[in-house]
Coordinates of C-alpha atoms in Angstrom, one line a residue:
Chain A
M43 CA -3.6 -74.0 11.5
K44 CA -4.5 -76.1 14.7
M45 CA -1.9 -78.6 14.6
S46 CA 1.2 -76.1 14.0
W47 CA -0.2 -74.0 17.2
D48 CA 1.3 -75.8 20.5
V49 CA -1.4 -73.6 22.8
E50 CA -0.4 -75.7 25.6
R51 CA 3.4 -75.1 25.6
I52 CA 2.6 -71.3 24.8
R53 CA 0.6 -71.2 28.3
K54 CA 3.2 -72.5 30.1
D55 CA 5.1 -68.9 29.0
F56 CA 2.8 -67.1 31.1
P57 CA 2.7 -67.5 34.8
I58 CA -0.4 -66.1 35.6
L59 CA -2.6 -68.2 33.6
H60 CA -1.9 -70.8 36.3
E61 CA -3.6 -68.9 39.0
E62 CA -6.9 -69.9 40.6
V63 CA -9.8 -67.5 40.9
H64 CA -12.8 -68.4 43.4
G65 CA -11.0 -71.7 43.5
K66 CA -11.4 -72.6 40.1
P67 CA -9.0 -72.4 37.3
L68 CA -8.5 -68.8 35.6
V69 CA -10.0 -68.5 32.1
Y70 CA -8.9 -64.8 31.0
L71 CA -11.1 -63.5 28.4
D72 CA -10.4 -59.7 29.0
N73 CA -7.4 -59.2 27.1
A74 CA -8.9 -56.3 24.7
A75 CA -8.8 -54.8 28.4
T76 CA -4.7 -55.6 28.9
S77 CA -3.2 -58.8 28.3
Q78 CA -1.2 -61.2 30.1
K79 CA 2.8 -60.9 30.5
P80 CA 5.1 -64.0 29.3
H81 CA 7.9 -65.0 31.5
V82 CA 10.5 -63.6 29.2
V83 CA 8.6 -60.2 29.4
I84 CA 8.8 -60.4 33.3
E85 CA 12.4 -61.5 33.6
A86 CA 13.5 -58.6 31.1
L87 CA 12.2 -56.5 33.8
V88 CA 14.0 -58.1 36.7
D89 CA 17.0 -58.1 34.7
Y90 CA 16.9 -54.6 33.6
Y91 CA 16.7 -53.8 37.4
A92 CA 19.0 -55.9 38.7
K93 CA 21.9 -55.2 36.3
Q94 CA 21.1 -52.3 34.0
N95 CA 19.2 -50.0 35.9
S96 CA 20.5 -46.4 35.5
N97 CA 19.6 -43.3 33.9
V98 CA 19.9 -42.9 30.0
H99 CA 21.6 -40.5 27.7
R100 CA 23.5 -39.1 30.7
G101 CA 25.9 -40.7 32.9
L102 CA 29.5 -41.2 31.3
H103 CA 29.5 -44.4 33.5
Q104 CA 29.5 -48.1 32.2
L105 CA 25.8 -48.6 33.8
S106 CA 24.4 -45.8 32.2
E107 CA 25.8 -47.0 28.8
R108 CA 24.0 -50.3 29.5
A109 CA 20.5 -48.7 30.1
T110 CA 20.9 -46.5 27.2
E111 CA 21.8 -49.5 25.2
A112 CA 18.8 -51.3 26.3
Y113 CA 16.5 -48.6 25.9
E114 CA 17.8 -47.6 22.3
G115 CA 18.0 -51.5 21.6
A116 CA 13.9 -52.0 22.3
R117 CA 13.5 -48.9 20.1
T118 CA 15.0 -50.6 16.9
R119 CA 13.3 -53.5 18.1
I120 CA 10.0 -51.6 17.4
Q121 CA 10.6 -49.8 14.2
R122 CA 11.5 -53.5 12.7
F123 CA 8.0 -54.4 14.7
L124 CA 6.2 -51.7 12.9
N125 CA 8.5 -51.6 10.0
A126 CA 9.2 -48.0 10.4
A127 CA 11.9 -46.0 7.8
H128 CA 14.1 -45.0 11.0
S129 CA 14.3 -45.3 14.3
R130 CA 13.7 -41.7 15.2
E131 CA 10.2 -42.0 13.9
I132 CA 9.8 -44.3 17.3
L133 CA 8.6 -42.2 20.3
F134 CA 8.2 -43.8 23.4
V135 CA 5.2 -42.4 25.4
R136 CA 2.8 -43.9 28.3
G137 CA 0.5 -45.5 26.1
T138 CA -1.9 -45.0 23.2
T139 CA -3.7 -42.4 25.1
E140 CA -0.8 -40.0 25.7
G141 CA 0.0 -40.7 22.0
I142 CA -3.2 -39.6 20.5
N143 CA -3.0 -36.7 23.1
L144 CA 0.4 -35.8 21.7
V145 CA -0.8 -35.6 18.3
A146 CA -3.7 -33.7 19.5
Q147 CA -1.6 -31.2 21.2
T148 CA 1.0 -30.8 19.1
Y149 CA 0.5 -31.3 15.4
G150 CA -3.4 -30.5 16.0
R151 CA -3.1 -27.3 17.8
R152 CA -0.8 -26.0 14.5
A153 CA -2.9 -27.5 12.0
V154 CA -6.8 -27.0 13.2
G155 CA -8.2 -23.8 13.3
A156 CA -11.8 -22.0 13.5
R157 CA -14.3 -24.0 11.3
D158 CA -11.5 -26.9 10.2
E159 CA -12.6 -30.4 11.0
V160 CA -10.9 -33.4 12.5
V161 CA -12.8 -36.9 11.4
I162 CA -13.1 -39.9 13.3
T163 CA -15.3 -42.9 13.2
A164 CA -18.5 -43.6 15.4
L165 CA -16.3 -46.7 16.8
E166 CA -13.8 -45.1 18.2
H167 CA -12.8 -45.7 21.8
H168 CA -13.2 -42.6 24.4
S169 CA -9.3 -42.1 24.1
N170 CA -9.5 -41.6 20.1
I171 CA -12.9 -39.0 20.9
V172 CA -12.3 -36.8 23.5
P173 CA -8.5 -35.4 22.7
W174 CA -10.2 -34.1 19.6
Q175 CA -13.2 -32.8 21.3
M176 CA -11.2 -31.0 23.4
L177 CA -9.2 -29.8 20.6
C178 CA -12.0 -28.6 18.4
E179 CA -13.3 -26.9 21.5
E180 CA -10.2 -25.0 21.9
K181 CA -9.9 -24.1 18.1
Q182 CA -13.8 -23.6 17.5
G183 CA -13.2 -26.8 15.0
T184 CA -15.5 -29.6 14.3
L185 CA -15.3 -32.9 14.8
R186 CA -17.2 -34.8 12.1
V187 CA -17.7 -38.7 12.7
V188 CA -18.5 -41.5 10.0
P189 CA -21.2 -43.6 10.6
I190 CA -21.1 -47.4 11.1
N191 CA -23.5 -49.9 9.5
D192 CA -25.5 -52.6 12.2
A193 CA -22.8 -55.0 11.5
G194 CA -20.6 -52.6 13.3
E195 CA -18.6 -51.7 9.7
V196 CA -17.8 -48.2 8.5
D197 CA -19.9 -46.8 6.2
L198 CA -17.0 -45.8 3.4
E199 CA -19.1 -44.0 1.3
A200 CA -19.7 -41.6 4.1
Y201 CA -16.1 -41.5 4.9
E202 CA -15.1 -40.4 1.4
A203 CA -18.3 -37.4 1.4
L204 CA -17.1 -36.2 4.7
L205 CA -13.5 -35.8 3.6
G206 CA -13.5 -32.3 2.4
E207 CA -11.5 -28.9 2.3
R208 CA -11.5 -28.2 5.9
T209 CA -10.7 -31.6 7.1
R210 CA -7.3 -31.5 8.7
L211 CA -6.8 -34.6 10.0
V212 CA -8.0 -38.1 10.1
A213 CA -8.2 -40.1 13.3
I214 CA -9.4 -43.8 13.3
A215 CA -8.8 -47.1 14.9
H216 CA -7.4 -50.1 13.3
V217 CA -9.6 -52.6 15.7
S218 CA -12.7 -51.2 17.4
N219 CA -12.1 -52.4 20.6
A220 CA -15.7 -52.6 21.4
L221 CA -17.2 -55.1 18.6
G222 CA -13.6 -56.3 17.1
T223 CA -14.3 -54.6 13.6
I224 CA -11.3 -54.3 11.7
L225 CA -11.6 -51.0 10.1
P226 CA -10.4 -50.9 6.2
V227 CA -7.6 -48.8 7.1
Q228 CA -5.5 -48.7 4.1
R229 CA -8.2 -47.8 1.9
M230 CA -9.4 -44.8 4.4
I231 CA -5.9 -43.7 4.5
E232 CA -5.4 -43.5 0.5
A233 CA -8.7 -41.9 0.3
A234 CA -7.4 -38.9 3.0
H235 CA -4.1 -38.6 1.0
R236 CA -5.7 -38.0 -2.1
R237 CA -6.7 -34.9 -0.4
D238 CA -3.4 -34.6 1.5
I239 CA -4.9 -35.4 4.9
P240 CA -2.8 -36.7 7.2
V241 CA -4.2 -39.8 9.0
L242 CA -3.4 -41.3 12.6
V243 CA -4.5 -44.9 13.4
D244 CA -4.9 -45.9 17.2
G245 CA -3.6 -49.3 16.9
A246 CA -3.8 -50.1 20.4
Q247 CA -6.2 -53.3 19.4
A248 CA -4.2 -54.3 16.5
A249 CA -0.7 -54.4 17.5
P250 CA -1.1 -57.6 19.5
H251 CA -2.9 -59.6 16.8
L252 CA -2.0 -58.1 13.6
R253 CA 0.9 -57.7 11.2
V254 CA 1.2 -53.9 11.6
D255 CA 3.6 -52.6 8.7
V256 CA 3.5 -48.6 8.6
Q257 CA 5.0 -48.2 5.1
A258 CA 2.7 -50.1 3.6
L259 CA -0.2 -48.6 5.2
G260 CA 1.1 -45.3 4.6
C261 CA -0.3 -43.7 7.6
D262 CA 1.2 -40.6 9.4
F263 CA 1.0 -41.7 12.8
Y264 CA 0.3 -45.3 14.4
T265 CA 0.2 -45.6 18.3
F266 CA -0.2 -48.7 20.5
S267 CA 0.2 -49.6 23.8
G268 CA 2.7 -52.3 25.6
H269 CA 0.4 -53.6 28.3
K270 CA -2.3 -55.0 25.5
T271 CA 0.6 -56.1 23.4
Y272 CA 2.1 -58.6 26.4
G273 CA 4.2 -56.0 27.7
P274 CA 4.3 -54.1 30.6
T275 CA 1.9 -51.0 31.8
G276 CA 2.8 -47.2 31.5
I277 CA 4.6 -47.6 28.4
G278 CA 3.8 -47.4 24.8
V279 CA 5.0 -46.1 21.1
L280 CA 3.8 -43.3 19.2
Y281 CA 5.1 -43.7 15.5
G282 CA 5.0 -40.6 13.1
K283 CA 6.8 -39.8 9.9
T284 CA 10.1 -37.5 9.9
A285 CA 8.7 -34.7 8.0
L286 CA 5.8 -34.3 10.5
L287 CA 7.5 -35.0 13.6
E288 CA 10.3 -32.1 12.5
Q289 CA 7.6 -29.6 12.0
M290 CA 5.8 -30.3 15.4
P291 CA 6.2 -28.5 18.5
P292 CA 7.6 -30.5 21.4
F293 CA 4.6 -31.9 23.7
H294 CA 6.5 -31.7 27.3
G295 CA 9.5 -29.5 28.3
G296 CA 12.1 -31.0 30.3
G297 CA 15.6 -32.7 30.3
D298 CA 16.7 -34.9 27.3
M299 CA 14.7 -33.1 24.8
I300 CA 17.3 -29.9 24.8
K301 CA 20.1 -29.3 23.3
S302 CA 21.0 -26.3 25.1
V303 CA 19.0 -24.3 27.4
S304 CA 19.3 -20.5 28.3
F305 CA 16.7 -17.8 30.0
E306 CA 16.7 -16.4 26.6
K307 CA 16.5 -19.1 24.1
T308 CA 16.4 -23.2 24.4
V309 CA 17.1 -25.4 21.4
Y310 CA 15.3 -28.7 21.4
N311 CA 16.6 -31.8 20.7
D312 CA 16.6 -33.7 17.6
L313 CA 14.1 -36.5 17.0
P314 CA 12.8 -38.6 18.4
Y315 CA 14.4 -37.1 22.0
K316 CA 12.5 -33.8 21.2
F317 CA 9.6 -35.5 22.3
E318 CA 10.7 -37.5 25.5
A319 CA 10.8 -34.9 28.4
G320 CA 12.1 -36.3 31.1
T321 CA 13.3 -39.7 32.2
P322 CA 11.7 -42.3 30.3
H323 CA 9.9 -45.7 31.4
V324 CA 13.3 -47.7 30.8
A325 CA 12.2 -50.8 32.0
G326 CA 9.1 -50.6 30.3
A327 CA 10.4 -49.9 27.1
V328 CA 13.0 -53.1 27.7
G329 CA 9.8 -55.2 28.8
L330 CA 8.0 -53.8 25.6
G331 CA 10.8 -55.0 23.6
A332 CA 11.0 -58.7 25.1
A333 CA 7.5 -58.7 24.3
L334 CA 7.7 -57.7 20.5
G335 CA 10.5 -60.3 20.3
Y336 CA 8.5 -62.8 21.6
L337 CA 5.5 -62.0 19.1
E338 CA 8.0 -62.1 16.7
E339 CA 9.1 -65.3 17.4
L340 CA 5.6 -66.9 17.4
G341 CA 5.0 -65.1 14.1
L342 CA 2.2 -62.5 13.8
E343 CA 0.7 -64.2 10.6
R344 CA 0.4 -67.4 12.7
I345 CA -1.0 -65.8 15.7
A346 CA -3.5 -63.8 13.5
A347 CA -4.7 -67.3 12.0
Y348 CA -4.9 -69.2 15.5
E349 CA -7.3 -66.4 16.9
H350 CA -9.1 -66.0 13.6
E351 CA -9.7 -70.1 14.2
L352 CA -10.5 -69.5 17.6
L353 CA -12.9 -66.7 17.0
A354 CA -14.7 -68.4 14.5
Y355 CA -15.5 -71.3 16.9
A356 CA -16.6 -68.7 19.7
T357 CA -18.9 -67.1 17.4
A358 CA -20.4 -70.1 16.2
R359 CA -20.6 -71.7 20.0
L360 CA -22.3 -68.3 21.5
S361 CA -24.2 -67.8 18.8
S362 CA -26.1 -71.7 19.6
L363 CA -27.0 -70.3 22.6
P364 CA -30.4 -69.6 23.6
G365 CA -31.1 -65.7 24.4
V366 CA -27.5 -64.7 23.5
R367 CA -27.1 -62.1 20.7
L368 CA -23.6 -60.7 19.4
I369 CA -23.3 -57.4 18.9
G370 CA -20.8 -56.6 16.1
T371 CA -20.7 -59.2 13.3
A372 CA -18.4 -57.4 10.6
R373 CA -17.0 -59.7 8.2
E374 CA -13.5 -58.8 9.2
K375 CA -13.1 -59.0 12.7
A376 CA -10.3 -59.4 15.2
A377 CA -11.1 -61.7 18.2
V378 CA -13.3 -60.1 20.1
L379 CA -17.0 -61.1 21.2
S380 CA -19.3 -58.3 22.5
F381 CA -22.8 -59.8 23.3
V382 CA -26.2 -59.3 25.5
V383 CA -27.9 -62.2 27.1
E384 CA -31.7 -61.2 26.8
G385 CA -33.2 -60.0 30.1
V386 CA -29.9 -60.1 32.1
H387 CA -27.9 -57.0 32.4
A388 CA -24.0 -57.0 31.6
H389 CA -22.9 -56.9 34.8
D390 CA -24.7 -59.6 36.2
V391 CA -23.2 -62.0 33.6
G392 CA -19.9 -60.3 34.4
T393 CA -20.5 -61.1 38.1
I394 CA -21.6 -64.9 37.7
L395 CA -18.7 -65.5 35.0
D396 CA -16.1 -64.6 37.6
L397 CA -17.5 -66.9 40.0
E398 CA -16.6 -69.6 37.4
G399 CA -13.1 -68.3 37.1
I400 CA -14.0 -66.2 33.9
A401 CA -12.5 -63.2 33.7
V402 CA -14.5 -60.8 30.9
R403 CA -15.5 -57.3 30.6
A404 CA -18.7 -56.0 31.5
G405 CA -20.0 -52.3 30.8
H406 CA -19.3 -49.6 27.8
H407 CA -15.7 -50.5 27.1
C408 CA -15.2 -46.8 26.8
A409 CA -17.2 -46.5 23.9
M410 CA -20.4 -45.2 24.8
P411 CA -21.2 -44.0 21.4
V412 CA -21.1 -47.3 20.5
M413 CA -23.3 -48.6 22.9
T414 CA -25.8 -45.7 21.9
R415 CA -25.8 -46.7 18.4
F416 CA -27.0 -50.3 19.1
D417 CA -29.2 -48.8 21.6
I418 CA -27.7 -50.8 24.4
A419 CA -26.6 -49.5 27.9
A420 CA -23.6 -52.0 27.9
T421 CA -22.0 -55.6 26.7
T422 CA -20.3 -58.3 28.2
R423 CA -16.9 -58.6 26.2
A424 CA -15.1 -61.8 25.7
S425 CA -11.5 -60.5 24.0
L426 CA -9.3 -63.6 23.2
A427 CA -5.7 -63.8 22.9
L428 CA -2.9 -66.1 21.8
Y429 CA -3.0 -68.2 24.8
N430 CA -6.7 -68.8 25.0
T431 CA -8.0 -72.2 24.0
H432 CA -11.2 -74.2 22.6
E433 CA -11.5 -75.3 26.1
E434 CA -11.9 -72.2 27.6
I435 CA -14.7 -71.2 25.0
D436 CA -16.7 -73.9 26.0
L437 CA -16.4 -73.1 29.7
L438 CA -17.5 -69.3 28.8
A439 CA -20.6 -71.1 26.9
R440 CA -21.1 -73.1 30.1
G441 CA -20.9 -70.1 32.5
L442 CA -23.2 -68.6 30.0
G443 CA -25.5 -71.6 30.9
K444 CA -25.5 -71.0 34.5
V445 CA -26.8 -67.1 33.7
G446 CA -29.5 -68.5 32.1
E447 CA -30.2 -70.8 35.0
V448 CA -30.1 -68.0 37.8
F449 CA -32.2 -65.5 35.9
R450 CA -35.0 -68.1 34.4
Chain B
M236 CA -22.7 -71.8 43.1
S237 CA -23.1 -71.0 47.2
D238 CA -21.5 -67.4 46.8
L239 CA -23.5 -67.0 43.8
R240 CA -26.8 -67.9 45.6
E241 CA -25.7 -65.9 48.4
L242 CA -25.6 -63.0 46.0
Y243 CA -28.9 -63.5 43.9
Q244 CA -30.8 -64.3 46.6
Q245 CA -34.8 -65.6 45.5
V246 CA -36.2 -62.2 46.8
I247 CA -33.6 -60.4 44.9
L248 CA -34.3 -62.1 41.5
D249 CA -38.1 -62.0 42.1
H250 CA -38.0 -58.1 42.8
N251 CA -35.9 -57.6 39.6
R252 CA -38.3 -59.5 37.6
K253 CA -41.3 -57.9 38.8
P254 CA -39.9 -54.6 40.4
R255 CA -42.6 -53.0 42.7
N256 CA -43.4 -49.2 42.8
F257 CA -41.9 -49.1 39.3
R258 CA -43.9 -46.1 38.3
R259 CA -44.2 -42.3 38.0
L260 CA -46.1 -40.5 40.7
T261 CA -48.8 -38.3 39.6
S262 CA -47.9 -35.7 42.1
P263 CA -44.5 -36.0 43.6
T264 CA -43.1 -33.4 46.1
Q265 CA -39.5 -34.2 45.5
H266 CA -37.4 -36.2 42.9
A267 CA -33.7 -37.1 42.4
E268 CA -31.9 -38.9 39.6
G269 CA -29.3 -41.3 40.5
Y270 CA -26.5 -42.7 37.9
N271 CA -23.7 -44.9 37.9
P272 CA -21.2 -43.8 35.6
L273 CA -19.1 -46.7 35.9
C274 CA -21.8 -49.4 34.7
G275 CA -24.4 -47.1 33.1
D276 CA -27.0 -47.6 35.7
R277 CA -29.5 -44.9 36.1
V278 CA -32.5 -44.5 38.7
T279 CA -35.0 -41.9 39.1
V280 CA -36.9 -41.9 42.5
E281 CA -40.2 -39.8 43.1
V282 CA -41.5 -39.3 46.5
A283 CA -44.9 -37.7 47.6
L284 CA -44.1 -36.2 51.0
E285 CA -47.3 -35.2 53.5
D286 CA -46.4 -34.1 56.9
E287 CA -42.9 -35.5 56.7
V288 CA -44.1 -39.1 55.9
I289 CA -43.8 -40.7 52.6
R290 CA -47.1 -41.5 51.3
D291 CA -46.3 -42.2 48.0
I292 CA -43.0 -43.6 46.2
G293 CA -42.1 -44.9 43.2
F294 CA -38.9 -45.4 40.8
Q295 CA -37.8 -45.5 36.9
G296 CA -34.5 -46.4 35.1
S297 CA -32.5 -49.1 34.2
G298 CA -29.5 -51.2 35.4
C299 CA -28.6 -54.7 37.1
A300 CA -30.7 -57.1 38.6
I301 CA -28.8 -56.0 42.0
S302 CA -29.7 -52.3 41.4
K303 CA -33.1 -52.8 40.3
A304 CA -34.1 -55.0 43.4
S305 CA -32.4 -52.8 45.5
A306 CA -34.7 -50.0 44.2
S307 CA -37.8 -51.8 44.3
M308 CA -37.5 -53.0 48.1
M309 CA -36.5 -49.6 48.8
T310 CA -39.6 -48.2 47.9
A311 CA -41.4 -51.1 49.5
A312 CA -39.5 -50.7 52.8
L313 CA -40.2 -46.9 53.0
K314 CA -43.6 -46.1 52.1
G315 CA -45.4 -45.1 55.4
K316 CA -42.0 -44.1 57.2
T317 CA -41.2 -40.6 58.3
V318 CA -38.3 -38.8 56.7
S319 CA -36.1 -39.6 59.6
E320 CA -36.8 -42.9 59.8
A321 CA -35.9 -43.2 55.7
E322 CA -32.5 -41.7 56.8
E323 CA -31.4 -44.1 59.6
T324 CA -33.0 -47.0 57.2
F325 CA -30.5 -45.6 54.8
E326 CA -27.7 -45.5 57.6
R327 CA -28.3 -48.9 58.8
F328 CA -28.4 -50.2 55.0
R329 CA -25.4 -48.8 54.0
A330 CA -23.3 -49.5 57.0
M331 CA -24.4 -53.5 56.3
L332 CA -22.5 -53.1 52.9
T333 CA -19.8 -50.9 53.8
A334 CA -18.9 -51.2 57.2
N335 CA -15.5 -53.5 58.2
E336 CA -16.9 -55.4 60.7
S337 CA -20.6 -56.7 60.0
N338 CA -23.0 -55.5 62.4
G339 CA -25.8 -58.4 63.2
E340 CA -28.0 -56.0 65.5
G341 CA -28.3 -53.7 62.7
A342 CA -28.9 -56.2 60.1
A343 CA -31.6 -57.5 61.8
R344 CA -33.2 -54.3 61.9
L345 CA -33.1 -54.0 58.7
D346 CA -35.8 -56.9 57.7
K347 CA -36.4 -58.0 54.7
L348 CA -33.4 -55.6 53.3
A349 CA -30.9 -57.8 55.0
V350 CA -31.2 -59.6 52.0
F351 CA -28.3 -57.5 50.3
A352 CA -25.9 -58.5 53.0
G353 CA -24.3 -60.8 50.6
V354 CA -23.2 -57.8 48.0
R355 CA -20.6 -57.2 51.0
E356 CA -18.6 -60.1 49.4
F357 CA -19.0 -58.1 46.0
P358 CA -17.2 -54.8 46.1
S359 CA -17.8 -54.3 42.7
R360 CA -21.4 -54.6 42.7
I361 CA -21.8 -52.3 46.4
K362 CA -22.5 -49.3 44.5
C363 CA -25.2 -51.0 42.5
A364 CA -27.4 -51.7 45.7
T365 CA -26.3 -48.2 47.2
L366 CA -27.3 -46.2 44.3
P367 CA -31.3 -46.0 44.9
W368 CA -30.6 -45.1 48.2
H369 CA -27.9 -42.4 47.5
T370 CA -30.8 -41.0 45.3
I371 CA -33.5 -41.2 47.5
H372 CA -31.5 -39.5 49.9
A373 CA -30.6 -36.6 47.6
A374 CA -34.5 -36.5 46.9
L375 CA -35.6 -35.9 50.5
A376 CA -32.7 -33.4 50.9
G377 CA -34.2 -31.7 47.8
Q378 CA -31.1 -31.7 46.0
T379 CA -31.2 -31.1 42.3
E380 CA -28.1 -32.2 40.9
P381 CA -28.2 -35.9 39.9
V382 CA -26.3 -38.1 42.4
T383 CA -23.3 -40.6 41.1
T384 CA -21.7 -43.2 43.0
E385 CA -18.4 -42.1 41.7

């Protein structure tokens, strides 16, 4: 795979990768937090504001038509990216967090009542825990959590046993942000569907790294963030099946989500506009469209293969370092390496690596229950992307050597 | 490496490895808990006061090298001091780390605690160094709610 992947050429597409920090070339290994943006995305934003900016679905003038075309063009591109059946099933939201909250507050508030259950896994990011906790608290429902094993893999037997008469929704990550585990979402969706339970998939960590086909998966909702997918911040996507979206009440009220308004009665707009109140983040949508176009051009399968090879290399390098212990060793993994250094707190590791120009995340990764499960306070996390190199992994290993020197 | 040694001075590394007064007191008169939700650092400080003098002081908890060394050196610096002397030291310590202009005189009066001056250059780590101090401040004020740095 290495020979067909010209990583040096790809790195030229990302201006920020040529920045220096603390006088050293930037080694950016914090991609699970947010990814960097290629020229095509930055240019799409500039171009939109320079040549197309206007409000959408409103003006009769030429600019508004251009803006509307760009915005709806991005929606169609996302539909193809996820292989959704219709573009009306693609809702623009601010990010994964808003996508999950939208489902909790609309679908969830209708479907979940007293003693009903929502099932999540022990791997979830706080954004796929707290909205369900809030819902369960309001409705006197119960949150059920599927346990994970020592490798960080979901216990499928326990999962199936948790699905019951009172389960109203399953909400699961496609890829764990803290450990990198790829969850067997297809099997989990099939198991839930055998009991007519709908499934939401949090795809924040999957969309930039794997081919996602919502029809093949069969999931009822799928949500991801633009900024982790090489696109802008403040834009994300919620996919929902038409039949479900149609029966759901709107999330926010306001302009654009209505057909007609009087003080006596308001008629809501059709999909997807029913869920897009107010002026949307048009430039963000256009930028996200450009980012997904960039990924399609490189090919998701090729991206996944390159990152997999890089992960294998990094796993071998880090495992050979004394005092370094990897947390999360699932058989199916995306390119995330979470680890602890014996006797050294993750924040000290993070600071020392930063001085070497290496950007990693140190902390609980918004997944405190995962830390509790492994009985640790925090980990250092290196998360890789399509532009990372084997040399950067070597620099990470050398930086960890420095950590050892300081704390010897 | 110079920045690195500026932050992780030998004294700090030594206190991290062998923290002083890392124990529970048999009969504390005050105590408080500190928590940094950003990084998960936790510290409990116990004090035995007698006529406004800190007769004994100890801490427990888990955290990074900066927070642990800061707690350790704080306890060493404050044992035998009066409450108002302790408060004064806290103010000076905080000023050294957060004031816009570095105050040479204030830092000099901090004695050994001046090794933390390097933390100034690491904005994300300042709270690690000040957490134990906020915690003892709360303990001396008789505050019962856990202190957070946020």
